[in-house]
CSV table of C-alpha atoms and ligand atoms in Angstrom, one decimal:
chain,number,residue,atom,x,y,z
A,1,MET,CA,2.4,-3.1,-6.5
A,2,PRO,CA,2.9,-2.3,-2.8
A,3,GLU,CA,-0.1,-2.9,-0.7
A,4,LEU,CA,-0.8,-1.3,2.8
A,5,PRO,CA,1.8,-3.6,4.7
A,6,GLU,CA,4.6,-2.7,2.1
A,7,VAL,CA,3.7,1.1,2.2
A,8,GLU,CA,3.3,1.0,6.0
A,9,THR,CA,6.8,-0.5,6.4
A,10,ILE,CA,8.3,1.9,4.1
A,11,CYS,CA,6.8,4.9,6.1
A,12,ARG,CA,8.0,3.3,9.3
A,13,GLY,CA,11.5,3.0,7.8
A,14,LEU,CA,11.4,6.5,6.4
A,15,ALA,CA,10.2,8.0,9.8
A,16,GLY,CA,13.1,6.2,11.6
A,17,SER,CA,15.6,8.1,9.8
A,18,LEU,CA,13.8,11.3,8.7
A,19,VAL,CA,11.6,12.6,11.3
A,20,GLY,CA,13.2,15.9,12.9
A,21,GLN,CA,15.4,16.5,9.8
A,22,ARG,CA,15.3,19.7,7.9
A,23,LEU,CA,15.2,19.6,4.1
A,24,VAL,CA,18.1,21.7,2.7
A,25,ARG,CA,18.0,20.8,-0.9
A,26,VAL,CA,15.2,19.5,-3.2
A,27,ALA,CA,15.9,18.4,-6.6
A,28,VAL,CA,13.3,17.2,-9.2
A,29,HIS,CA,14.7,15.6,-12.2
A,30,CYS,CA,11.5,14.6,-13.8
A,31,ARG,CA,8.1,16.0,-13.0
A,32,THR,CA,5.9,13.7,-15.4
A,33,LEU,CA,4.9,11.0,-12.9
A,34,ARG,CA,1.0,9.8,-12.9
A,35,GLN,CA,0.2,13.2,-11.9
A,36,PRO,CA,3.0,16.0,-12.6
A,37,ILE,CA,5.0,17.0,-9.6
A,38,PRO,CA,3.7,20.6,-8.6
A,39,ALA,CA,5.8,23.6,-9.9
A,40,ASN,CA,6.0,24.9,-6.3
A,41,PHE,CA,7.4,21.5,-4.9
A,42,GLU,CA,10.9,22.5,-4.5
A,43,GLN,CA,10.0,25.8,-2.8
A,44,GLN,CA,7.5,24.3,-0.5
A,45,LEU,CA,9.8,21.7,0.8
A,46,THR,CA,13.1,23.7,1.1
A,47,GLY,CA,13.9,24.5,4.6
A,48,ARG,CA,11.1,22.7,6.2
A,49,VAL,CA,11.5,20.1,9.0
A,50,ILE,CA,9.9,16.5,8.7
A,51,GLU,CA,7.4,16.4,11.7
A,52,ARG,CA,5.9,13.1,11.1
A,53,ILE,CA,5.5,10.3,8.5
A,54,GLY,CA,2.1,8.5,8.2
A,55,ARG,CA,0.0,6.5,5.8
A,56,ARG,CA,-3.5,6.6,4.4
A,57,ALA,CA,-4.4,3.6,2.2
A,58,LYS,CA,-1.5,3.1,-0.2
A,59,TYR,CA,-0.5,6.7,0.2
A,60,MET,CA,2.6,8.0,2.1
A,61,LEU,CA,2.1,11.1,4.1
A,62,ILE,CA,5.1,13.2,5.0
A,63,PHE,CA,3.9,16.0,7.4
A,64,LEU,CA,6.3,19.1,7.4
A,65,ASP,CA,6.4,21.9,10.1
A,66,ASP,CA,4.3,24.5,8.1
A,67,LYS,CA,1.4,22.0,7.7
A,68,THR,CA,2.3,21.0,4.2
A,69,VAL,CA,1.9,17.3,3.5
A,70,VAL,CA,3.7,15.6,0.8
A,71,ILE,CA,1.4,12.9,-0.3
A,72,GLY,CA,3.3,10.0,-2.1
A,73,HIS,CA,2.2,6.8,-4.0
A,74,LEU,CA,4.7,4.2,-5.3
A,75,GLY,CA,2.4,3.3,-8.3
A,76,MET,CA,3.8,0.0,-9.8
A,77,SER,CA,7.5,0.2,-9.5
A,78,GLY,CA,8.2,3.2,-7.2
A,79,ARG,CA,10.8,3.0,-4.4
A,80,MET,CA,11.5,5.7,-1.8
A,81,TYR,CA,14.5,5.1,0.4
A,82,VAL,CA,17.2,7.0,2.5
A,83,ARG,CA,20.9,7.0,2.0
A,84,SER,CA,23.4,8.1,4.3
A,85,PRO,CA,26.4,10.3,3.3
A,86,VAL,CA,28.7,7.2,3.3
A,87,GLN,CA,26.2,5.5,0.7
A,88,ALA,CA,26.6,8.6,-1.5
A,89,GLU,CA,26.6,7.4,-5.2
A,90,PRO,CA,25.9,9.2,-8.4
A,91,LEU,CA,22.3,9.8,-9.6
A,92,GLN,CA,20.9,6.7,-11.3
A,93,ARG,CA,18.6,6.7,-14.1
A,94,HIS,CA,14.8,7.1,-12.8
A,95,ASP,CA,15.9,8.8,-9.5
A,96,HIS,CA,13.3,11.4,-10.2
A,97,VAL,CA,13.4,13.2,-6.8
A,98,VAL,CA,16.4,13.7,-4.5
A,99,LEU,CA,15.9,15.4,-1.1
A,100,THR,CA,18.9,16.3,1.0
A,101,THR,CA,18.7,17.0,4.9
A,102,ALA,CA,20.8,19.1,7.0
A,103,ASP,CA,22.6,15.9,8.1
A,104,GLU,CA,23.4,15.0,4.6
A,105,LEU,CA,20.9,12.1,4.5
A,106,THR,CA,19.5,11.8,0.9
A,107,VAL,CA,15.8,10.6,0.2
A,108,VAL,CA,15.6,9.1,-3.3
A,109,TYR,CA,12.4,8.8,-5.1
A,110,HIS,CA,13.0,6.2,-7.8
A,111,ASP,CA,10.3,5.1,-10.4
A,112,PRO,CA,11.1,3.5,-13.8
A,113,ARG,CA,7.4,3.2,-14.8
A,114,ARG,CA,6.5,6.4,-13.3
A,115,PHE,CA,3.0,5.4,-12.2
A,116,GLY,CA,3.5,6.9,-8.9
A,117,LEU,CA,3.1,10.4,-7.7
A,118,LEU,CA,4.2,13.1,-5.3
A,119,VAL,CA,1.7,16.1,-4.8
A,120,LEU,CA,1.2,18.5,-2.0
A,121,GLY,CA,-1.7,18.8,0.5
A,122,ARG,CA,-2.5,20.6,3.8
A,123,ALA,CA,-2.6,18.8,7.0
A,124,ASP,CA,-5.9,20.5,8.2
A,125,ALA,CA,-7.7,19.6,4.9
A,126,LEU,CA,-6.3,16.1,3.9
A,127,ASP,CA,-9.7,14.4,4.4
A,128,LYS,CA,-10.9,16.7,1.7
A,129,HIS,CA,-7.9,16.2,-0.6
A,130,GLU,CA,-9.0,15.0,-4.2
A,131,LEU,CA,-6.9,11.6,-3.8
A,132,LEU,CA,-8.0,10.9,-0.2
A,133,LYS,CA,-11.5,11.8,0.2
A,134,THR,CA,-13.3,9.0,-1.1
A,135,LEU,CA,-11.1,6.3,0.5
A,136,GLY,CA,-12.8,3.6,2.7
A,137,PRO,CA,-12.0,2.6,6.2
A,138,GLU,CA,-8.4,1.9,7.5
A,139,PRO,CA,-8.5,-1.9,8.2
A,140,LEU,CA,-6.1,-1.7,11.1
A,141,GLU,CA,-7.8,1.0,12.8
A,142,ASP,CA,-10.2,0.1,15.7
A,143,ASP,CA,-13.2,1.5,13.9
A,144,PHE,CA,-13.0,-1.0,11.1
A,145,THR,CA,-15.8,-3.1,12.4
A,146,ALA,CA,-18.2,-5.9,10.7
A,147,ALA,CA,-20.8,-3.1,10.8
A,148,ARG,CA,-18.7,-0.7,8.9
A,149,LEU,CA,-17.5,-3.2,6.4
A,150,ASP,CA,-21.2,-4.5,5.8
A,151,GLU,CA,-22.3,-0.8,5.2
A,152,ARG,CA,-19.3,-0.4,2.5
A,153,LEU,CA,-20.0,-3.9,0.7
A,154,GLY,CA,-23.7,-2.9,0.8
A,155,ARG,CA,-22.8,-0.2,-1.8
A,156,LYS,CA,-21.5,-2.7,-4.1
A,157,PRO,CA,-24.0,-5.6,-3.7
A,158,ARG,CA,-23.7,-7.1,-7.1
A,159,SER,CA,-19.9,-7.0,-7.0
A,160,PRO,CA,-17.8,-10.0,-6.3
A,161,LEU,CA,-16.0,-10.0,-3.2
A,162,LYS,CA,-12.6,-9.9,-4.8
A,163,ALA,CA,-13.4,-6.9,-6.8
A,164,ALA,CA,-15.4,-5.3,-3.9
A,165,GLN,CA,-12.2,-5.3,-1.7
A,166,LEU,CA,-10.0,-4.1,-4.4
A,167,ASP,CA,-12.2,-1.0,-4.5
A,168,GLN,CA,-10.3,1.5,-2.3
A,169,THR,CA,-13.8,3.3,-1.2
A,170,VAL,CA,-14.8,-0.1,0.3
A,171,VAL,CA,-11.7,-0.8,2.5
A,172,ALA,CA,-8.5,1.0,2.0
A,173,GLY,CA,-5.0,-0.3,1.2
A,174,LEU,CA,-5.8,-3.8,-0.2
A,175,GLY,CA,-4.5,-5.1,-3.4
A,176,ASN,CA,-4.5,-8.4,-5.3
A,177,ILE,CA,-2.2,-10.4,-2.8
A,178,TYR,CA,-4.0,-9.5,0.5
A,179,VAL,CA,-7.4,-9.9,-0.9
A,180,SER,CA,-6.6,-13.4,-1.9
A,181,GLU,CA,-5.0,-14.2,1.4
A,182,ALA,CA,-7.7,-12.7,3.5
A,183,LEU,CA,-10.6,-14.6,1.5
A,184,HIS,CA,-8.7,-17.9,2.2
A,185,ARG,CA,-8.5,-17.1,5.8
A,186,ALA,CA,-12.1,-16.2,6.1
A,187,ALA,CA,-13.1,-19.3,3.9
A,188,LEU,CA,-15.2,-17.1,1.6
A,189,SER,CA,-15.2,-17.5,-2.2
A,190,PRO,CA,-13.9,-14.6,-4.3
A,191,GLU,CA,-16.8,-15.1,-6.5
A,192,ARG,CA,-19.4,-14.6,-3.7
A,193,LEU,CA,-21.4,-11.5,-4.5
A,194,ALA,CA,-20.7,-8.6,-1.8
A,195,GLY,CA,-24.3,-8.3,-1.0
A,196,THR,CA,-24.9,-11.8,0.1
A,197,LEU,CA,-22.7,-12.0,3.2
A,198,ASN,CA,-24.3,-12.6,6.6
A,199,GLY,CA,-23.2,-10.8,9.8
A,200,ARG,CA,-21.0,-13.8,10.8
A,201,GLU,CA,-19.4,-14.0,7.5
A,202,THR,CA,-18.5,-10.2,7.5
A,203,GLY,CA,-17.2,-10.6,10.9
A,204,ARG,CA,-15.0,-13.3,9.9
A,205,LEU,CA,-13.7,-11.4,6.9
A,206,VAL,CA,-12.8,-8.2,9.1
A,207,LYS,CA,-10.8,-10.6,11.4
A,208,ALA,CA,-9.0,-12.2,8.3
A,209,ILE,CA,-8.3,-8.9,6.7
A,210,ARG,CA,-6.9,-7.5,9.9
A,211,SER,CA,-4.7,-10.8,10.8
A,212,VAL,CA,-3.3,-11.1,7.3
A,213,LEU,CA,-2.1,-7.5,7.3
A,214,SER,CA,-0.7,-7.7,10.8
A,215,ASP,CA,1.1,-10.9,10.0
A,216,ALA,CA,2.5,-9.2,6.8
A,217,LEU,CA,3.6,-6.1,8.7
A,218,VAL,CA,5.7,-8.3,11.0
A,219,ALA,CA,7.3,-9.8,8.1
A,220,GLY,CA,8.0,-6.4,6.6
A,221,GLY,CA,5.8,-7.0,3.6
A,222,SER,CA,6.0,-9.0,0.7
A,223,THR,CA,8.8,-8.9,-1.7
A,224,LEU,CA,7.7,-9.5,-5.3
A,225,ARG,CA,9.5,-7.6,-8.1
A,226,ASP,CA,10.4,-4.0,-7.1
A,227,TYR,CA,9.4,-3.7,-3.5
A,228,VAL,CA,12.3,-2.9,-0.9
A,229,GLN,CA,11.9,-1.4,2.4
A,230,ALA,CA,13.4,2.2,3.1
A,231,ASP,CA,16.7,0.8,4.3
A,232,GLY,CA,16.9,-1.5,1.3
A,233,GLU,CA,15.9,-4.6,3.2
A,234,VAL,CA,13.3,-6.8,1.6
A,235,GLY,CA,10.1,-8.2,3.2
A,236,SER,CA,9.3,-12.0,3.6
A,237,PHE,CA,5.8,-12.4,3.7
A,238,GLN,CA,5.8,-14.0,0.5
A,239,ASN,CA,7.3,-17.2,2.1
A,240,LEU,CA,3.9,-17.2,4.2
A,241,PHE,CA,1.4,-17.1,1.3
A,242,ARG,CA,-1.3,-19.7,1.8
A,243,VAL,CA,-2.8,-19.2,-1.7
A,244,TYR,CA,-1.3,-16.3,-3.6
A,245,ASP,CA,0.8,-17.4,-6.6
A,246,ARG,CA,0.3,-20.9,-5.3
A,247,ASP,CA,-1.9,-22.6,-7.8
A,248,GLY,CA,-1.7,-26.3,-8.2
A,249,ARG,CA,-0.6,-26.8,-4.5
A,250,ARG,CA,-2.5,-28.5,-1.8
A,251,CYS,CA,-4.8,-26.1,0.2
A,252,PRO,CA,-3.0,-25.3,3.6
A,253,ARG,CA,-6.2,-25.4,5.5
A,254,SER,CA,-5.9,-28.2,7.9
A,255,GLY,CA,-8.6,-31.0,7.0
A,256,CYS,CA,-9.1,-29.4,3.5
A,257,ARG,CA,-8.3,-31.8,0.6
A,258,GLY,CA,-8.7,-28.9,-2.0
A,259,VAL,CA,-6.0,-27.7,-4.4
A,260,VAL,CA,-5.2,-24.1,-5.0
A,261,THR,CA,-6.8,-22.6,-8.1
A,262,ARG,CA,-6.1,-19.5,-10.2
A,263,LEU,CA,-9.1,-17.7,-11.5
A,264,VAL,CA,-9.0,-14.6,-13.7
A,265,GLN,CA,-11.5,-11.8,-12.4
A,266,ALA,CA,-11.6,-8.5,-14.3
A,267,GLY,CA,-8.2,-9.2,-15.8
A,268,ARG,CA,-6.4,-9.9,-12.5
A,269,SER,CA,-5.5,-13.3,-11.0
A,270,THR,CA,-7.2,-14.5,-7.9
A,271,TYR,CA,-5.9,-17.6,-5.9
A,272,PHE,CA,-8.3,-19.7,-4.0
A,273,CYS,CA,-9.6,-23.1,-2.9
A,274,SER,CA,-13.1,-24.0,-4.1
A,275,GLN,CA,-13.3,-26.7,-1.5
A,276,CYS,CA,-13.3,-24.6,1.6
A,277,GLN,CA,-13.9,-21.2,0.3
A,278,LYS,CA,-17.8,-20.7,-0.2
B,301,ZN,ZN1,-9.2,-25.5,1.0
């Protein structure tokens, strides 16, 4: 599932091609995603200009010139990408939504498993939108501080650190990969209870989350299974994983003699080194 760096990379790619473009045709071929595509979707989008493309947690936000916002989520297997007129090709299976701009660019939303969604919101009420209102702080924003994370973790004191960070109300945009990587960088065990961190450890975790996400953004995200960028390129951060999917290998921390271990927590794999992550 795409996490913050992958979604951010896709949004930046889409913005590069689409900001300023007017949507002239909107075709919905399948409405039954995780939430149904609203009945007025085509009518709301047709004729509108894309002003800006942003992101909140793992949601893509496409701002239109009448203050409508398309809120998109890629779910497990969704892709959203732009094709130029020369790349025109017939519709493929699972191309659920196709937007065409005045310059004949096509934007395709493709999602075989249909766990994603495309719904509508208003720019002046986004914080109150059902999908966005409970989200925690954005980890790359300046206001993501140790005090802020401490307050959020304090709401889940008995929850293991791994699960607490997957909870989107604690911190927005993290998933299995970047939680494992951040905990290794912070030298904290995924099994530590969220309420047991001292201020120094929370500060270390904030720094680790920010650094792993920044590094992943530079690499264009991680490509495992279905992720591709808006222009079809693939990300390369998977080559820089320190622990994720590396069980049985030596811990990469200098001076540590541990081995990366896989642990299943709440049905999901966590990768960590028990020697240096406490
Ligand atoms: Zn280690």
